[in-house]
PDB file of C-alpha atoms in Angstrom:
ATOM      1  CA  ILE A   1       2.187  22.066   0.382  1.00 72.00           C
ATOM      2  CA  ILE A   2       0.286  18.451   0.657  1.00 73.00           C
ATOM      3  CA  GLU A   3      -2.281  20.630  -1.052  1.00 75.00           C
ATOM      4  CA  LEU A   4      -0.538  21.335  -3.628  1.00 78.00           C
ATOM      5  CA  LEU A   5       0.938  18.045  -4.749  1.00 80.00           C
ATOM      6  CA  VAL A   6      -1.781  16.212  -4.587  1.00 78.00           C
ATOM      7  CA  PRO A   7      -2.945  16.819  -7.875  1.00 80.00           C
ATOM      8  CA  LEU A   8      -0.270  15.954  -9.466  1.00 81.00           C
ATOM      9  CA  LEU A   9      -0.500  12.413  -8.544  1.00 80.00           C
ATOM     10  CA  SER A  10      -3.535  12.501 -11.670  1.00 76.00           C
ATOM     11  CA  ASN A  11      -1.080  14.712 -13.574  1.00 73.00           C
ATOM     12  CA  ALA A  12      -1.189  12.895 -17.195  1.00 71.00           C
ATOM     13  CA  ASP A  13       2.537  12.965 -17.112  1.00 80.00           C
ATOM     14  CA  SER A  14       4.072  10.160 -15.888  1.00 78.00           C
ATOM     15  CA  LYS A  15       7.146  11.987 -14.744  1.00 83.00           C
ATOM     16  CA  ILE A  16       5.292  14.489 -12.343  1.00 84.00           C
ATOM     17  CA  LYS A  17       3.302  11.610 -10.813  1.00 79.00           C
ATOM     18  CA  TYR A  18       6.099  10.369 -10.154  1.00 76.00           C
ATOM     19  CA  LYS A  19       7.883  13.333  -7.915  1.00 82.00           C
ATOM     20  CA  ALA A  20       4.985  14.348  -6.257  1.00 82.00           C
ATOM     21  CA  SER A  21       4.196  10.764  -5.413  1.00 78.00           C
ATOM     22  CA  THR A  22       8.055  10.494  -4.112  1.00 78.00           C
ATOM     23  CA  ILE A  23       8.244  13.996  -2.506  1.00 80.00           C
ATOM     24  CA  LEU A  24       4.424  12.862  -0.257  1.00 79.00           C
ATOM     25  CA  TYR A  25       6.080   9.815   0.775  1.00 75.00           C
ATOM     26  CA  LYS A  26       9.272  11.201   2.370  1.00 77.00           C
ATOM     27  CA  LEU A  27       7.102  13.969   3.678  1.00 77.00           C
ATOM     28  CA  SER A  28       4.486  11.371   5.068  1.00 71.00           C
ATOM     29  CA  ILE A  29       7.720  10.343   7.081  1.00 68.00           C
ATOM     30  CA  ASN A  30       6.411  13.366   9.546  1.00 66.00           C
ATOM     31  CA  VAL A  31       2.546  12.291  11.899  1.00 60.00           C
ATOM     32  CA  ASN A  32       1.414  16.008  11.201  1.00 62.00           C
ATOM     33  CA  ASN A  33       1.746  15.480   7.345  1.00 56.00           C
ATOM     34  CA  ASN A  34      -0.469  12.118   7.566  1.00 56.00           C
ATOM     35  CA  VAL A  35      -2.630  14.248   8.753  1.00 54.00           C
ATOM     36  CA  SER A  36      -2.526  16.694   6.188  1.00 53.00           C
ATOM     37  CA  ALA A  37      -2.136  14.334   2.985  1.00 58.00           C
ATOM     38  CA  VAL A  38      -5.824  12.727   4.465  1.00 58.00           C
ATOM     39  CA  SER A  39      -7.186  15.935   4.810  1.00 53.00           C
ATOM     40  CA  ALA A  40      -5.894  16.556   1.318  1.00 50.00           C
ATOM     41  CA  GLU A  41      -8.122  13.413  -0.093  1.00 77.00           C
ATOM     42  CA  VAL A  42      -4.584  11.543  -1.389  1.00 79.00           C
ATOM     43  CA  ILE A  43      -5.801   8.055  -0.584  1.00 83.00           C
ATOM     44  CA  GLN A  44      -7.992   7.721  -3.827  1.00 84.00           C
ATOM     45  CA  PRO A  45      -5.730   9.511  -6.307  1.00 84.00           C
ATOM     46  CA  LEU A  46      -2.322   6.778  -4.390  1.00 84.00           C
ATOM     47  CA  VAL A  47      -4.921   3.680  -5.006  1.00 86.00           C
ATOM     48  CA  GLY A  48      -5.697   4.955  -8.503  1.00 84.00           C
ATOM     49  CA  LEU A  49      -1.472   5.104  -8.985  1.00 82.00           C
ATOM     50  CA  LEU A  50      -1.225   1.876  -7.593  1.00 86.00           C
ATOM     51  CA  ARG A  51      -3.343   0.260  -9.724  1.00 83.00           C
ATOM     52  CA  ASP A  52      -2.128   2.205 -13.193  1.00 77.00           C
ATOM     53  CA  GLY A  53       1.403   3.900 -11.904  1.00 64.00           C
ATOM     54  CA  THR A  54       4.762   3.365 -13.245  1.00 66.00           C
ATOM     55  CA  LYS A  55       6.745   0.583 -11.283  1.00 62.00           C
ATOM     56  CA  THR A  56       8.637   2.559  -9.312  1.00 59.00           C
ATOM     57  CA  SER A  57       6.327   5.280  -7.977  1.00 71.00           C
ATOM     58  CA  LYS A  58       4.861   2.113  -6.966  1.00 87.00           C
ATOM     59  CA  VAL A  59       7.031   1.278  -4.247  1.00 86.00           C
ATOM     60  CA  ASP A  60       6.788   4.929  -3.322  1.00 83.00           C
ATOM     61  CA  VAL A  61       3.144   4.870  -3.223  1.00 86.00           C
ATOM     62  CA  LEU A  62       2.803   1.518  -1.272  1.00 92.00           C
ATOM     63  CA  GLY A  63       5.067   3.108   0.746  1.00 87.00           C
ATOM     64  CA  LEU A  64       3.269   5.655   1.812  1.00 85.00           C
ATOM     65  CA  LEU A  65       0.199   3.648   2.249  1.00 90.00           C
ATOM     66  CA  TRP A  66       1.690   1.704   5.099  1.00 90.00           C
ATOM     67  CA  ILE A  67       2.731   4.802   6.792  1.00 86.00           C
ATOM     68  CA  LEU A  68      -0.883   6.334   6.386  1.00 84.00           C
ATOM     69  CA  SER A  69      -2.331   2.254   7.191  1.00 88.00           C
ATOM     70  CA  THR A  70      -1.388   3.066  10.592  1.00 83.00           C
ATOM     71  CA  THR A  71      -4.753   4.496  12.223  1.00 81.00           C
ATOM     72  CA  LEU A  72      -7.674   2.800  12.020  1.00 84.00           C
ATOM     73  CA  GLU A  73      -9.356   5.851  10.414  1.00 82.00           C
ATOM     74  CA  ASN A  74      -7.172   5.533   7.050  1.00 83.00           C
ATOM     75  CA  LYS A  75      -7.335   1.798   7.200  1.00 87.00           C
ATOM     76  CA  VAL A  76     -10.997   2.744   6.428  1.00 87.00           C
ATOM     77  CA  ARG A  77     -10.528   5.234   3.827  1.00 85.00           C
ATOM     78  CA  ILE A  78      -7.850   3.315   2.235  1.00 90.00           C
ATOM     79  CA  VAL A  79     -10.272   0.269   1.831  1.00 92.00           C
ATOM     80  CA  ASN A  80     -13.149   2.266   0.738  1.00 90.00           C
ATOM     81  CA  ALA A  81     -10.743   3.228  -1.246  1.00 89.00           C
ATOM     82  CA  GLY A  82     -10.478   0.002  -3.302  1.00 91.00           C
ATOM     83  CA  VAL A  83      -6.950  -0.931  -2.288  1.00 93.00           C
ATOM     84  CA  LEU A  84      -7.353  -4.341  -0.952  1.00 95.00           C
ATOM     85  CA  GLU A  85      -7.599  -5.494  -4.875  1.00 94.00           C
ATOM     86  CA  ALA A  86      -4.962  -3.920  -6.469  1.00 93.00           C
ATOM     87  CA  LEU A  87      -2.469  -4.831  -2.988  1.00 96.00           C
ATOM     88  CA  VAL A  88      -3.528  -9.100  -3.893  1.00 96.00           C
ATOM     89  CA  SER A  89      -2.824  -8.645  -7.050  1.00 93.00           C
ATOM     90  CA  LEU A  90       0.711  -7.263  -6.595  1.00 94.00           C
ATOM     91  CA  LEU A  91       1.929 -10.651  -4.516  1.00 95.00           C
ATOM     92  CA  HIS A  92       1.098 -12.410  -7.551  1.00 92.00           C
ATOM     93  CA  GLU A  93       2.363  -9.844 -10.399  1.00 91.00           C
ATOM     94  CA  GLY A  94       4.737  -7.094  -8.322  1.00 91.00           C
ATOM     95  CA  ASN A  95       8.707  -7.294  -8.062  1.00 92.00           C
ATOM     96  CA  THR A  96      10.535  -7.979  -5.086  1.00 94.00           C
ATOM     97  CA  GLN A  97      10.197  -4.398  -3.618  1.00 93.00           C
ATOM     98  CA  GLU A  98       6.133  -4.163  -4.412  1.00 93.00           C
ATOM     99  CA  VAL A  99       5.858  -7.721  -3.258  1.00 95.00           C
ATOM    100  CA  ILE A 100       7.341  -6.705   0.079  1.00 96.00           C
ATOM    101  CA  GLN A 101       5.622  -3.333  -0.058  1.00 95.00           C
ATOM    102  CA  ALA A 102       2.029  -5.009  -0.477  1.00 96.00           C
ATOM    103  CA  LEU A 103       2.511  -7.024   2.264  1.00 97.00           C
ATOM    104  CA  GLY A 104       3.169  -4.716   4.527  1.00 96.00           C
ATOM    105  CA  VAL A 105       0.316  -2.616   4.045  1.00 96.00           C
ATOM    106  CA  LEU A 106      -1.729  -5.885   3.305  1.00 97.00           C
ATOM    107  CA  SER A 107      -1.090  -6.659   7.108  1.00 97.00           C
ATOM    108  CA  SER A 108      -1.657  -2.862   8.613  1.00 95.00           C
ATOM    109  CA  LEU A 109      -5.007  -3.577   7.238  1.00 96.00           C
ATOM    110  CA  VAL A 110      -5.932  -6.751   8.304  1.00 95.00           C
ATOM    111  CA  THR A 111      -4.460  -6.231  11.900  1.00 94.00           C
ATOM    112  CA  ASP A 112      -7.759  -6.377  13.765  1.00 89.00           C
ATOM    113  CA  ASN A 113     -10.246  -5.989  11.589  1.00 91.00           C
ATOM    114  CA  PRO A 114     -12.117  -9.372  10.287  1.00 93.00           C
ATOM    115  CA  ASP A 115     -13.489  -7.577   7.535  1.00 93.00           C
ATOM    116  CA  ASN A 116     -10.145  -7.005   5.447  1.00 93.00           C
ATOM    117  CA  LYS A 117      -9.062 -10.023   6.417  1.00 95.00           C
ATOM    118  CA  ASN A 118     -11.743 -12.072   5.172  1.00 94.00           C
ATOM    119  CA  THR A 119     -12.645  -9.705   2.045  1.00 94.00           C
ATOM    120  CA  VAL A 120      -8.406 -10.170   1.196  1.00 95.00           C
ATOM    121  CA  ALA A 121      -8.848 -13.777   2.007  1.00 96.00           C
ATOM    122  CA  ASN A 122     -11.687 -14.129  -0.817  1.00 96.00           C
ATOM    123  CA  LEU A 123      -9.242 -11.955  -3.510  1.00 95.00           C
ATOM    124  CA  GLY A 124      -7.006 -15.639  -2.904  1.00 95.00           C
ATOM    125  CA  ALA A 125      -4.551 -13.576  -1.067  1.00 95.00           C
ATOM    126  CA  ILE A 126      -4.162 -17.354   1.408  1.00 95.00           C
ATOM    127  CA  GLN A 127      -2.981 -19.490  -1.748  1.00 95.00           C
ATOM    128  CA  LEU A 128      -0.536 -16.294  -2.626  1.00 95.00           C
ATOM    129  CA  LEU A 129       1.092 -16.128   0.789  1.00 96.00           C
ATOM    130  CA  GLU A 130       1.217 -19.687   1.192  1.00 95.00           C
ATOM    131  CA  LEU A 131       3.631 -19.856  -2.215  1.00 95.00           C
ATOM    132  CA  LEU A 132       5.150 -16.319  -0.906  1.00 96.00           C
ATOM    133  CA  SER A 133       6.394 -18.035   2.418  1.00 94.00           C
ATOM    134  CA  ASN A 134       8.323 -20.450   0.418  1.00 93.00           C
ATOM    135  CA  ASN A 135      10.529 -18.125  -1.686  1.00 89.00           C
ATOM    136  CA  ALA A 136      14.028 -17.476  -1.472  1.00 88.00           C
ATOM    137  CA  ASP A 137      14.027 -13.990  -0.632  1.00 94.00           C
ATOM    138  CA  ASP A 138      14.102 -13.802   2.921  1.00 95.00           C
ATOM    139  CA  ILE A 139      12.353 -10.632   3.615  1.00 95.00           C
ATOM    140  CA  ILE A 140       9.390 -11.625   1.259  1.00 96.00           C
ATOM    141  CA  ARG A 141       8.955 -15.009   2.884  1.00 96.00           C
ATOM    142  CA  GLU A 142       8.942 -13.516   6.784  1.00 96.00           C
ATOM    143  CA  SER A 143       6.515 -11.238   5.663  1.00 96.00           C
ATOM    144  CA  ALA A 144       4.136 -13.619   4.258  1.00 96.00           C
ATOM    145  CA  GLY A 145       4.715 -15.727   7.009  1.00 96.00           C
ATOM    146  CA  ILE A 146       3.680 -13.081   9.698  1.00 95.00           C
ATOM    147  CA  LEU A 147       0.552 -12.140   7.406  1.00 96.00           C
ATOM    148  CA  LEU A 148      -0.680 -15.855   6.844  1.00 95.00           C
ATOM    149  CA  HIS A 149       0.021 -16.432  10.683  1.00 94.00           C
ATOM    150  CA  LYS A 150      -2.823 -13.606  10.573  1.00 94.00           C
ATOM    151  CA  PHE A 151      -5.270 -15.431   8.908  1.00 92.00           C
ATOM    152  CA  ASN A 152      -5.010 -18.244  11.437  1.00 84.00           C
TER     153      ASN A 152
END
């Protein structure tokens, strides 16, 4: 089923993209489906949706990227797909749910990876994280503080 859903992420109809990303997100909870999703080359279309998708689909896309980013191999694929700039942009422009999810994905991608840390820092994330660590939302404040600590 994953192989059938991946092409739908690039469909011109935003409703179809949203439904496909939602289903993939729900399927990704099963670890075996993570392997299938990666083998179906889902990462590049997800990054495209993250840049161009609707607000609703971005939350599911971020959730799926966060789940997929738990393995070293997937981290490399996700970063190579050009996700870091989009994630840092969401820290500045995203709604509460998007910021929380983006913080989670970034945290996963920079853990034990100096190259990703440097790239994220060079994109201006440190200043954004400092601002977010004073955010009124408890989850954003805590998540930003944890991620900021990984840069020290």
